XYZ file of C-alpha atoms in Angstrom:
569
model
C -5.146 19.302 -17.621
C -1.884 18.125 -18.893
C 0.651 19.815 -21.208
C 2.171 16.839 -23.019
C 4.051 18.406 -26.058
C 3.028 16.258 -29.423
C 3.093 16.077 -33.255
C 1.041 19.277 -34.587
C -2.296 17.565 -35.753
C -2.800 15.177 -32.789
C -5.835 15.157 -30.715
C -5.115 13.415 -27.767
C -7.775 14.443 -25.699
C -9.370 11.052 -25.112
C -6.508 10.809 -22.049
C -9.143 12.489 -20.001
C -11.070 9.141 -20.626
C -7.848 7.909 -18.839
C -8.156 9.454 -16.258
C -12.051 10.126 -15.548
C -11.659 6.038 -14.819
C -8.316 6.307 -12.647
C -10.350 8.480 -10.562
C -13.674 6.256 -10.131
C -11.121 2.931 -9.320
C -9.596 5.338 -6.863
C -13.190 5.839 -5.116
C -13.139 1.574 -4.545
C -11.570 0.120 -1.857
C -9.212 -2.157 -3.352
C -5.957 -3.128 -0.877
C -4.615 -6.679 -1.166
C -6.906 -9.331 -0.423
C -9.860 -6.998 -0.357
C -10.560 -6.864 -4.008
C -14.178 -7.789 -4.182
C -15.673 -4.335 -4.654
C -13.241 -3.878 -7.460
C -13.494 -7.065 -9.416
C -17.722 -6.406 -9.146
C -16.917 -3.067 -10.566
C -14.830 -4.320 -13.365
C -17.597 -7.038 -13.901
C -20.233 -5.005 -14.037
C -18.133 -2.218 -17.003
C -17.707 -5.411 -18.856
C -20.934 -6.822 -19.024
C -22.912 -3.607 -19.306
C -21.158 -2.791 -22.571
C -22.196 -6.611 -23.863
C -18.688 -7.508 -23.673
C -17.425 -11.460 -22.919
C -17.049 -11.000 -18.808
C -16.157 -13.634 -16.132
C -14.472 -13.445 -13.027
C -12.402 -16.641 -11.484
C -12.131 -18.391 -8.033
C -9.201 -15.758 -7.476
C -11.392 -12.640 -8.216
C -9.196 -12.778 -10.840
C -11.601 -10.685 -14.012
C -11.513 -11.371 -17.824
C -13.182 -8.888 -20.327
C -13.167 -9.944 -23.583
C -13.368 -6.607 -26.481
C -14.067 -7.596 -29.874
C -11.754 -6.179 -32.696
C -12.554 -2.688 -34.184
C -13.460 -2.774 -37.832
C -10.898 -4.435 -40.082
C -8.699 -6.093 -37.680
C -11.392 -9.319 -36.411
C -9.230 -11.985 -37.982
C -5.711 -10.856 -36.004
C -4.614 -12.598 -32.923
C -6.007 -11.934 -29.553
C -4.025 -9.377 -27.833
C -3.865 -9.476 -23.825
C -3.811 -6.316 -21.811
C -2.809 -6.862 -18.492
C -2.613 -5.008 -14.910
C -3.517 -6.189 -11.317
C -6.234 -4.565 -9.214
C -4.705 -4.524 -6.024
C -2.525 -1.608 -4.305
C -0.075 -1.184 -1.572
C -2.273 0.773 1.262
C 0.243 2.874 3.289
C -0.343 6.016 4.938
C 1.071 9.070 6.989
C 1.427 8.368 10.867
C -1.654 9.675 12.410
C -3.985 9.946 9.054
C -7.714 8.584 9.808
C -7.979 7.230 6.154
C -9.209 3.746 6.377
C -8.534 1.636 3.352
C -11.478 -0.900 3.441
C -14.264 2.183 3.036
C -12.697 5.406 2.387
C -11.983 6.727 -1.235
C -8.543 7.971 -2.236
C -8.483 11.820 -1.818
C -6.661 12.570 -5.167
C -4.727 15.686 -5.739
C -3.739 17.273 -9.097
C -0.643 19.636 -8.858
C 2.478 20.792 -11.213
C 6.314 21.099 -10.476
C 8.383 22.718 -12.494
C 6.197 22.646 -15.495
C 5.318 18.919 -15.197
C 1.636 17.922 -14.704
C 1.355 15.310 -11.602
C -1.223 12.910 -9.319
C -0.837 11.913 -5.758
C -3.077 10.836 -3.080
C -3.619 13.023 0.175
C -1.772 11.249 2.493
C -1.969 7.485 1.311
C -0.533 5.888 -1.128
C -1.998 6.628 -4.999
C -2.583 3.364 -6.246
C -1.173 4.175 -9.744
C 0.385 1.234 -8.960
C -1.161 -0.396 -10.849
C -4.511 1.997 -11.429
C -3.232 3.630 -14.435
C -2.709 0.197 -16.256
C -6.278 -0.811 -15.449
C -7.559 2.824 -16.973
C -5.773 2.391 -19.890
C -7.405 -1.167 -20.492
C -10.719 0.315 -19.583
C -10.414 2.905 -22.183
C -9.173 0.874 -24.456
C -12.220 -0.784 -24.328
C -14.524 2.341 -23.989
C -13.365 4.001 -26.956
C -14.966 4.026 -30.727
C -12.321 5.576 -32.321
C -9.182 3.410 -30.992
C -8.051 0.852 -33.810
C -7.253 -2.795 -31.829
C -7.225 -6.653 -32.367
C -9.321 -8.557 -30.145
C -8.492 -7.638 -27.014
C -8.344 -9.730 -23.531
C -8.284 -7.627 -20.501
C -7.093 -9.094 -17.668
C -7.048 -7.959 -14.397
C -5.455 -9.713 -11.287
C -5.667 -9.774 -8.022
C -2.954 -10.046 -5.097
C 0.227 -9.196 -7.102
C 1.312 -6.795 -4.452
C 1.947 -9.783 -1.661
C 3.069 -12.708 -3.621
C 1.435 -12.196 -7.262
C -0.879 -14.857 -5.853
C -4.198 -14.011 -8.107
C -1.804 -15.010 -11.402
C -0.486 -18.082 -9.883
C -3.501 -19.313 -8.554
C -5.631 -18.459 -12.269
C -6.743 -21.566 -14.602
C -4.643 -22.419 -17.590
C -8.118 -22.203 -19.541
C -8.742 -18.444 -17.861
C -6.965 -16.709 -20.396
C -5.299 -17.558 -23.856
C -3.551 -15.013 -26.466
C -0.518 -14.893 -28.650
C 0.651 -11.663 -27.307
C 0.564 -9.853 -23.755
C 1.224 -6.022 -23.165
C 2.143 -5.682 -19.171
C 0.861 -2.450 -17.527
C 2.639 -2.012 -14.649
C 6.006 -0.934 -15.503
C 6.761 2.334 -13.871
C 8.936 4.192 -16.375
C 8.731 6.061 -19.800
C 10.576 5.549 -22.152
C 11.652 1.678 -21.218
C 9.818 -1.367 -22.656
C 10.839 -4.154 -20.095
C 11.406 -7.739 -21.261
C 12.478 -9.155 -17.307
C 11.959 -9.471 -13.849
C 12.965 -10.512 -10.480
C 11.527 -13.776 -9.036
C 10.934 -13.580 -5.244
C 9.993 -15.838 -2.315
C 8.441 -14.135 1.074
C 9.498 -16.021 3.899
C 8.631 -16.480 7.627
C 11.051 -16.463 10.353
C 8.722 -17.153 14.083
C 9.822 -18.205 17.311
C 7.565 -18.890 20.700
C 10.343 -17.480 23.059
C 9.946 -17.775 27.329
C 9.015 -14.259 28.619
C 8.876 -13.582 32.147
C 8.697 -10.248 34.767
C 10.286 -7.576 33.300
C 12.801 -6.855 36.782
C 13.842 -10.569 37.062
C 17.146 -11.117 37.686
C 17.095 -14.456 36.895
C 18.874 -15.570 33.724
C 19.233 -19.188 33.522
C 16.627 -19.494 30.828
C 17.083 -20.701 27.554
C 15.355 -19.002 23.968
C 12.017 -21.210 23.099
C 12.612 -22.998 26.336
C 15.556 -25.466 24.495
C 17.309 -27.269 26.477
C 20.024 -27.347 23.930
C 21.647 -24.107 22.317
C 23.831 -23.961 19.821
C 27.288 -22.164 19.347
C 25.865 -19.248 17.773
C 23.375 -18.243 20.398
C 25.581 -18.935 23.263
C 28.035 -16.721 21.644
C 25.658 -13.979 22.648
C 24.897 -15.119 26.112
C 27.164 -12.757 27.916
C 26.215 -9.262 26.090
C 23.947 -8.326 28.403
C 24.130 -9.129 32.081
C 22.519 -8.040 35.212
C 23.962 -4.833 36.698
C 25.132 -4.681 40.619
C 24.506 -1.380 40.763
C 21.232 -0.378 42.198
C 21.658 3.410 41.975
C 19.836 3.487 38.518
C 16.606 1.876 38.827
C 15.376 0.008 35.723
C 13.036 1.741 33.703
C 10.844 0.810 30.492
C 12.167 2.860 27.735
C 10.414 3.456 23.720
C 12.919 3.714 20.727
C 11.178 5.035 17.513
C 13.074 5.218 13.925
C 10.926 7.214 11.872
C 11.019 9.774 9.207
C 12.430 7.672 6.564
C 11.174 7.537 2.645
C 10.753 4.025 2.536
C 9.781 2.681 -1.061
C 9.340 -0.102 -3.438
C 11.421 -3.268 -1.860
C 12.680 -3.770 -5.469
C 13.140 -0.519 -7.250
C 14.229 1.041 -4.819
C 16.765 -0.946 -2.526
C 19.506 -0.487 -4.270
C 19.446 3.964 -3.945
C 20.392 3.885 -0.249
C 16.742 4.144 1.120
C 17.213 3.459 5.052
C 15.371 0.362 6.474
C 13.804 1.006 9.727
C 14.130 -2.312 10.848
C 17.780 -2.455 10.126
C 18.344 1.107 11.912
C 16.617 0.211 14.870
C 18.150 -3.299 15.528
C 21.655 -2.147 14.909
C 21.046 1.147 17.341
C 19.537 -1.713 20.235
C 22.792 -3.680 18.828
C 25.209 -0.777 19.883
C 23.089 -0.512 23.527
C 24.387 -4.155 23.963
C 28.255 -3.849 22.889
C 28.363 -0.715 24.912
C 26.996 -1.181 27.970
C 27.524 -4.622 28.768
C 27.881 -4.496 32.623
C 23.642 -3.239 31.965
C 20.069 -4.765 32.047
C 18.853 -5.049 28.917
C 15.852 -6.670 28.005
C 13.055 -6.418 24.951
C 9.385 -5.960 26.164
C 8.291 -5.751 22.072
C 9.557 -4.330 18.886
C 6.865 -3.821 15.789
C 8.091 -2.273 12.493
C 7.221 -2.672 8.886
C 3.817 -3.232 7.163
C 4.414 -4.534 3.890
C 6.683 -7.420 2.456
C 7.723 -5.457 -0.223
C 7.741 -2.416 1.011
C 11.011 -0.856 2.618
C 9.980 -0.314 6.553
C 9.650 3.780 7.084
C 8.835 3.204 10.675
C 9.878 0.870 13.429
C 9.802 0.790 17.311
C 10.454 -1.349 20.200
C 10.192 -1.071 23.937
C 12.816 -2.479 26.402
C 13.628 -2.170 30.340
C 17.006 -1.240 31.082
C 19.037 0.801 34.280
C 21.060 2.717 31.426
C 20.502 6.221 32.676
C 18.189 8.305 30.327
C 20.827 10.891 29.476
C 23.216 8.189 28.600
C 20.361 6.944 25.833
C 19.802 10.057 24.434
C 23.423 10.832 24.153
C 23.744 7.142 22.066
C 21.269 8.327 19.955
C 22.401 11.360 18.936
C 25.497 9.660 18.050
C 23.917 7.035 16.096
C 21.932 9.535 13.747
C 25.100 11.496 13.218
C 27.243 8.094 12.387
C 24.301 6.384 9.747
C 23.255 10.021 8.132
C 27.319 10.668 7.544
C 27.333 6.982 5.714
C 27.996 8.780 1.747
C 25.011 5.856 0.521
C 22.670 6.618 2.919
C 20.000 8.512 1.490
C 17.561 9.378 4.090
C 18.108 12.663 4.757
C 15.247 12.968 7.386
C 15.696 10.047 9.785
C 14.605 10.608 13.297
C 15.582 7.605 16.338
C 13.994 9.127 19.565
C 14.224 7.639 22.806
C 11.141 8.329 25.605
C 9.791 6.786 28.515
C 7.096 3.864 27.743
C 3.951 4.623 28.150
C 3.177 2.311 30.522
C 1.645 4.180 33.495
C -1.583 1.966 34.073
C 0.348 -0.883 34.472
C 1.763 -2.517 37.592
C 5.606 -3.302 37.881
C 5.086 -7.122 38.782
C 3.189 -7.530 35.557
C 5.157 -5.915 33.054
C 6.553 -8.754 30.893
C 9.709 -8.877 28.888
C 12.526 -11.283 27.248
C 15.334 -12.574 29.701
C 18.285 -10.509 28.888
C 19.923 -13.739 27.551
C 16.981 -14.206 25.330
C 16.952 -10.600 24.212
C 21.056 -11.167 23.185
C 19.938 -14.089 21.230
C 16.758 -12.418 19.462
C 19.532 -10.134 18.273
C 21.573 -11.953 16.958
C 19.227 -13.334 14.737
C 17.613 -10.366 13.653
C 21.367 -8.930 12.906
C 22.196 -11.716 10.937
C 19.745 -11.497 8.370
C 21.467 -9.956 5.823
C 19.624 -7.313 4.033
C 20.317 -5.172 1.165
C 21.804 -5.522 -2.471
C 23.661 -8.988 -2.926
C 24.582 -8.948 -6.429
C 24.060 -6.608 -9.065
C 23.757 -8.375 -13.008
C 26.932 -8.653 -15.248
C 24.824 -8.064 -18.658
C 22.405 -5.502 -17.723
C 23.874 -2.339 -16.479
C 22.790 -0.571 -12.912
C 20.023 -3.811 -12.813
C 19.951 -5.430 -9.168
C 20.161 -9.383 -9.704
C 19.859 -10.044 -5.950
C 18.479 -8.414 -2.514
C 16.623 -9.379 0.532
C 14.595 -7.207 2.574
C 14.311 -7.269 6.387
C 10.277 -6.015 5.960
C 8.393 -6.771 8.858
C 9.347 -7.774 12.861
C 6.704 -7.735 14.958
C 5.870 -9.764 18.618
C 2.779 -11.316 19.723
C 0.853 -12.402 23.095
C 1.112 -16.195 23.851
C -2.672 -15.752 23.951
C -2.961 -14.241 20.059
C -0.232 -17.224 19.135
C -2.657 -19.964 20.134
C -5.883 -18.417 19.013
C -4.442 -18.117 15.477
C -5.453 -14.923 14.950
C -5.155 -14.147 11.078
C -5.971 -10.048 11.888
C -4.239 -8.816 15.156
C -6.709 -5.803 16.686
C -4.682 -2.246 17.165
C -5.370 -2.869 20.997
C -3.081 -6.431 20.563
C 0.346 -4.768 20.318
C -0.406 -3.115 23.871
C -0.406 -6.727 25.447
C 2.691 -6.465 26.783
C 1.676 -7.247 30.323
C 0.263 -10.729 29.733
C 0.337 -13.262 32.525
C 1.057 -15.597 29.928
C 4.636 -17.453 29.582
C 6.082 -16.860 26.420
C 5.416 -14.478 23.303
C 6.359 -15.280 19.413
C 8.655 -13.223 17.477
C 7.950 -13.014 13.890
C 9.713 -12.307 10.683
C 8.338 -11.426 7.504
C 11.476 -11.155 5.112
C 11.322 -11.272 1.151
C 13.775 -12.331 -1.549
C 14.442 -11.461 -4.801
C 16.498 -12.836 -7.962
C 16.387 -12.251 -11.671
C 18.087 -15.205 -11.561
C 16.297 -18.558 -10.583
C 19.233 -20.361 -9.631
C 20.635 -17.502 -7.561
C 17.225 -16.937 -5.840
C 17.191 -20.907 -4.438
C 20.791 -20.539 -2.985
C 19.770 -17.733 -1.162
C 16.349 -19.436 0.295
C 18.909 -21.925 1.308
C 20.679 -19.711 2.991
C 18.116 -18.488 4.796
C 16.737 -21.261 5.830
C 19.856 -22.723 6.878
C 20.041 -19.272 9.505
C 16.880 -20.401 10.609
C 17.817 -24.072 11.997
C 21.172 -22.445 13.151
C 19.325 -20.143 15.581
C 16.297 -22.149 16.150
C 13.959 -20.134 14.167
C 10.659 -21.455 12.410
C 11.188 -20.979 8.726
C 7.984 -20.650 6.465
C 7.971 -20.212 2.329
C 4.667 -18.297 1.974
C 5.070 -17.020 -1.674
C 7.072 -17.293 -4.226
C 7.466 -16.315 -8.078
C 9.676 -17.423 -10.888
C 11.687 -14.695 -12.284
C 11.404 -13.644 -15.974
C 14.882 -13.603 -17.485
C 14.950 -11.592 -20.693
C 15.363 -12.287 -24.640
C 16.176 -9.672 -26.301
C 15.668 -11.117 -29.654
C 12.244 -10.920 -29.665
C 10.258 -9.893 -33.035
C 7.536 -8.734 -31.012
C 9.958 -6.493 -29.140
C 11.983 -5.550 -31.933
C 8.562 -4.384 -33.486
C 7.140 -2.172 -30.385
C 11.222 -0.652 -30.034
C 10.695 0.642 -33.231
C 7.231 1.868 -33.108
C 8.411 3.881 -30.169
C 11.309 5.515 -32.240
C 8.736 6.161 -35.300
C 5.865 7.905 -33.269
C 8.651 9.904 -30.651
C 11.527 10.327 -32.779
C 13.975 8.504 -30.161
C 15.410 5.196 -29.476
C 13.395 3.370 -26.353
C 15.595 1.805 -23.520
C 15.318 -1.868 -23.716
C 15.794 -3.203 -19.826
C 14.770 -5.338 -17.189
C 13.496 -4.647 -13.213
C 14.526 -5.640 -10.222
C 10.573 -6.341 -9.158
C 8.174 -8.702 -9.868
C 6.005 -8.804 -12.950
C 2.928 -11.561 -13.271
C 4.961 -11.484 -16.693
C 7.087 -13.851 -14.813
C 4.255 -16.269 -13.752
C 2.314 -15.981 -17.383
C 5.724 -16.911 -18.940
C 5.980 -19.797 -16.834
C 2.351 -21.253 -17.494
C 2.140 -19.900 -21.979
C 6.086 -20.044 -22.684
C 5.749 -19.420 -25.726
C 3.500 -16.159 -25.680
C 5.355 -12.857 -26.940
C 5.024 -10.399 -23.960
C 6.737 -7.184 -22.617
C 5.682 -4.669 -20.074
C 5.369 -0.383 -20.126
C 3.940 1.650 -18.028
C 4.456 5.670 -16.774
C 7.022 7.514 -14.378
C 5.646 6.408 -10.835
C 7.457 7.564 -8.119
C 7.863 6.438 -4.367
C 5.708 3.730 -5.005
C 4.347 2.099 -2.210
C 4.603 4.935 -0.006
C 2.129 7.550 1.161
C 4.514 10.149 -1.280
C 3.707 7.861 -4.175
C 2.851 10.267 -7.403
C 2.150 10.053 -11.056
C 3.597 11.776 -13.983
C 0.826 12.622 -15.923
C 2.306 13.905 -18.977
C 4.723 10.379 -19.050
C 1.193 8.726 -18.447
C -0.431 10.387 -21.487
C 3.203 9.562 -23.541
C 2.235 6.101 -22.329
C -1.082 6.048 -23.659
C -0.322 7.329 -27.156
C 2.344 4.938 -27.235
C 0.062 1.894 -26.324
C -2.612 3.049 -28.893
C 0.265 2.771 -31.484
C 0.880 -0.500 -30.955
C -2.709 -1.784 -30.588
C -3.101 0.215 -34.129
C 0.114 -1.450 -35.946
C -0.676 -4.689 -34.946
C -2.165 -5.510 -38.704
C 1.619 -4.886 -39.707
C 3.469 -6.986 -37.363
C 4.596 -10.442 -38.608
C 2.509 -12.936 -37.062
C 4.719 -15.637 -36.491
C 7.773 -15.298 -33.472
C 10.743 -17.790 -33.538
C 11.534 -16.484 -30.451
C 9.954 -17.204 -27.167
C 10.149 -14.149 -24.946
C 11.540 -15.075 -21.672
């Protein structure tokens, strides 16, 4: 299947083992916080091959391999990858995550084997670290120490299976990380994060009110800030232009890994769309404008690829079309912008079947102030590291805004139904804004001045603010034994130096660090590409690389000095 050039007198056909398992995980349902068909799978390969199995509180799953012959009295060894994936798919595709399997597709490009998923994301994230494990295991001919496999659950939205695992789970001297996303780089750090929740209840009322006297959450008291915004949009004296319900849509955009990829000038649809609704504001200022609802992003750390919102204005619909022509030629002639197929569209809402006295929307003064919140969340690179080159140190991503009924706010509703977002009509007073935004810092002290920060926005325009995960980052020591020993492994089996980095993501590395500090770890793993995105694809001749390269190290592990001065941070 693959054409992975290696040393003449290798067999390395036991990679179809590799990926004869990637493809049966990829037949499991298996998105964040629905990981209970794949942790009974994985409990189920354990046991039936008499190997040490349990599974945790967390659906957290721990197979325990015995050593191949001659190696029983080395340390345990810990192989490590989560189970969970980002689900994301193309606009319009009828996949559905919690029963459908992925519809994987083998192809090559110029000369280079791949895997993607029709339409979805491909879940090699991290699906080709749990293969490798379960191979591992499988095998009779692969020469290990006793090996713990771990598997995780919930990394994708907070790491949360890790964090919430028993000291007593797991033990080992040494862990090998999984889900690194690039040959050719053994990484020894990564980002710490912290998700956050921005939410308002903010007064609604009939979308062709004139009446502004209203004040954002019902406060009687408004600070500087938001008053500063009061007089952006105003109530037009012109009745020649009726007001009309209008759509905006940003789509088209690449979106990608919030951490990997926020620093190469991936647009954020969020961003795009509140600065275009921004630019509505400064220009016509003598117009109604008011939000109905605005819904974009999916993921916390994912970078939005779509975003919408719906507003009632008397700007005439040439006049919008013309600003958004404008506004696609201004961002796409931005030399860092690197979306080269973004698409803002302007249309009439939708909103046929419902009457004009019971379309609801923001004031217009509440609208102004909305905005200015959402435009002051910064988002973005904040700092890039002074020892490790092109490495992101800090960045925030503005990942999900969505609105909700009053009705859905008071219910609770964990799950809002596909029908909810259409509620746009309710009788009810008042509708909640939310923000899901998430943080990131390869530096711990950096990462708690900037949750201050945030959270000192919040109270300065009266929002709600909410930690709902968070992660310790895993700052790197690159005196490690252990890593000295795997570098050169890598140079002795490839005949070339391996880059020694860190990532701007998070790693349960970070958390396992925190809990064993004194455990020797560092993380691998294959090209991936657009991760968390429905273009997400795998390099199958890195993976294979990847593969020989892990066997290596399982094999030399009777050679490596068993004592570490070092603890690997």
């Amino acid at each position: 299947m693959t054409e992975t050039i290696r040393p003449d007198g290798w067999n390395e056909s036991d990679f179809q083992m590799v990926l004869s398992i990637f493809e049966q995980i990829s037949s499991i349902p298996r998105c964040s916080k629905n990981e209970e068909q794949i942790a009974a799978w994985l409990e189920k390969f354990g046991k039936d091959r008499g190997f040490e199995t349990k599974r945790d509180h967390c659906n957290n799953v721990l197979i325990s391999v015995p050593a191949s012959a001659g190696m029983d009295n080395l340390p345990a060894v810990i192989l490590q990858a989560h189970t969970d994936m980002v689900c994301e798919k193309e606009s319009g595709t009828n996949h559905n995550f919690t029963a459908d399997p992925l519809k994987l597709q083998y192809f090559k490009e110029e000369g280079i084997s791949w895997l993607t998923a029709e339409n979805t994301t491909l879940g090699a994230d991290n699906g080709i670290g749990m293969a490798y494990m379960l191979a591992a295991a499988a095998s009779d001919s692969i020469a290990h120490p006793p090996l713990k496999l771990l598997f995780t659950t919930d990394e994708e939205i907070g790491l949360t299976g890790a964090q919430g695992m028993d000291s007593d789970f797991v033990s080992g001297e040494y862990m090998i990380n999984l889900d690194s996303e690039e040959e050719g780089t053994i990484i020894v750090g990564c980002a710490g994060g912290t998700q956050i929740c921005f939410k308002h209840l903010v007064d609604v009322e009939n979308a062709y009110d004139s009446d502004d006297s209203d004040d954002i959450g019902g406060s009687s008291s408004i600070d500087s800030a938001a008053d500063s915004v009061v007089d952006l949009v105003v109530a037009s004296d012109d009745d020649s232009v009726p007001a009309k319900p209008y759509t905006i849509v940003v789509s088209g955009l690449l979106g990608g890994h919030s951490g990997t990829d926020i620093h190469i000038g991936r647009g954020n649809a969020n961003l795009i769309l509140i600065q275009f609704f921004k630019r509505l504001t400064e220009r016509y200022t003598q117009n109604v404008i008011k939000l109905i609802k605005i819904k974009g992003g999916t993921a916390a750390n994912t970078i939005p690829r779509r975003a919408e919102l719906s507003f009632v204005t008397d700007i005439p619909a040439d006049s919008l079309r013309a600003e958004v022509a404008d506004y696609v030629m201004l961002i796409s002639s931005v030399p860092s912008f690197n979306d080269p197929n973004v698409s803002v569209e302007v249309a009439d809402a939708d909103l046929s079947n419902i009457k004009k006295s019971g379309l609801k929307s923001f004031s217009a003064k509440n609208t102004g102030r909305i905005l200015n919140f959402l435009i002051a969340i910064p988002n973005g690179v904040f700092e890039m590291s002074a020892s490790i080159p092109d490495l992101v140190l800090t960045s925030g991503n503005l990942a999900i805004i969505k609105t909700r009924s009053n009705a859905e706010y008071f219910k609770g509703a964990e799950k809002e139904a596909e029908s909810s977002d259409l509620d746009i009509y309710t009788e009810k007073s008042k509708r909640e804004l939310e923000i899901i935004y998430s943080l990131r810092s390869g530096n711990e002290l950096r990462l708690k001045e900037k949750i201050k920060e945030m959270m000192a926005l919040s109270e300065k325009h009266h929002f709600n603010f909410e930690i709902t995960h968070t992660y310790s980052p895993w700052e790197p020591d690159f005196n490690s034994e252990f890593l000295k020993n795997c570098a050169e492994i890598y140079r002795k089996t490839f005949g070339n130096d391996v880059r020694i980095s860190a990532i701007h993501a998070g790693l349960e590395c970070g958390v396992f660090h925190r809990q064993f500090p004194s455990m020797k770890m560092i993380s691998i793993g294959p090209d991936i590409t657009a991760a968390h995105t429905p273009g997400e694809k795998l390099n199958l001749d890195a993976a294979e690389k990847v593969w020989i390269y892990l066997k290596e190290i399982l094999k030399s592990f009777g050679e490596m000095p068993q004592s570490d001065g070092n603890v690997t941070e």
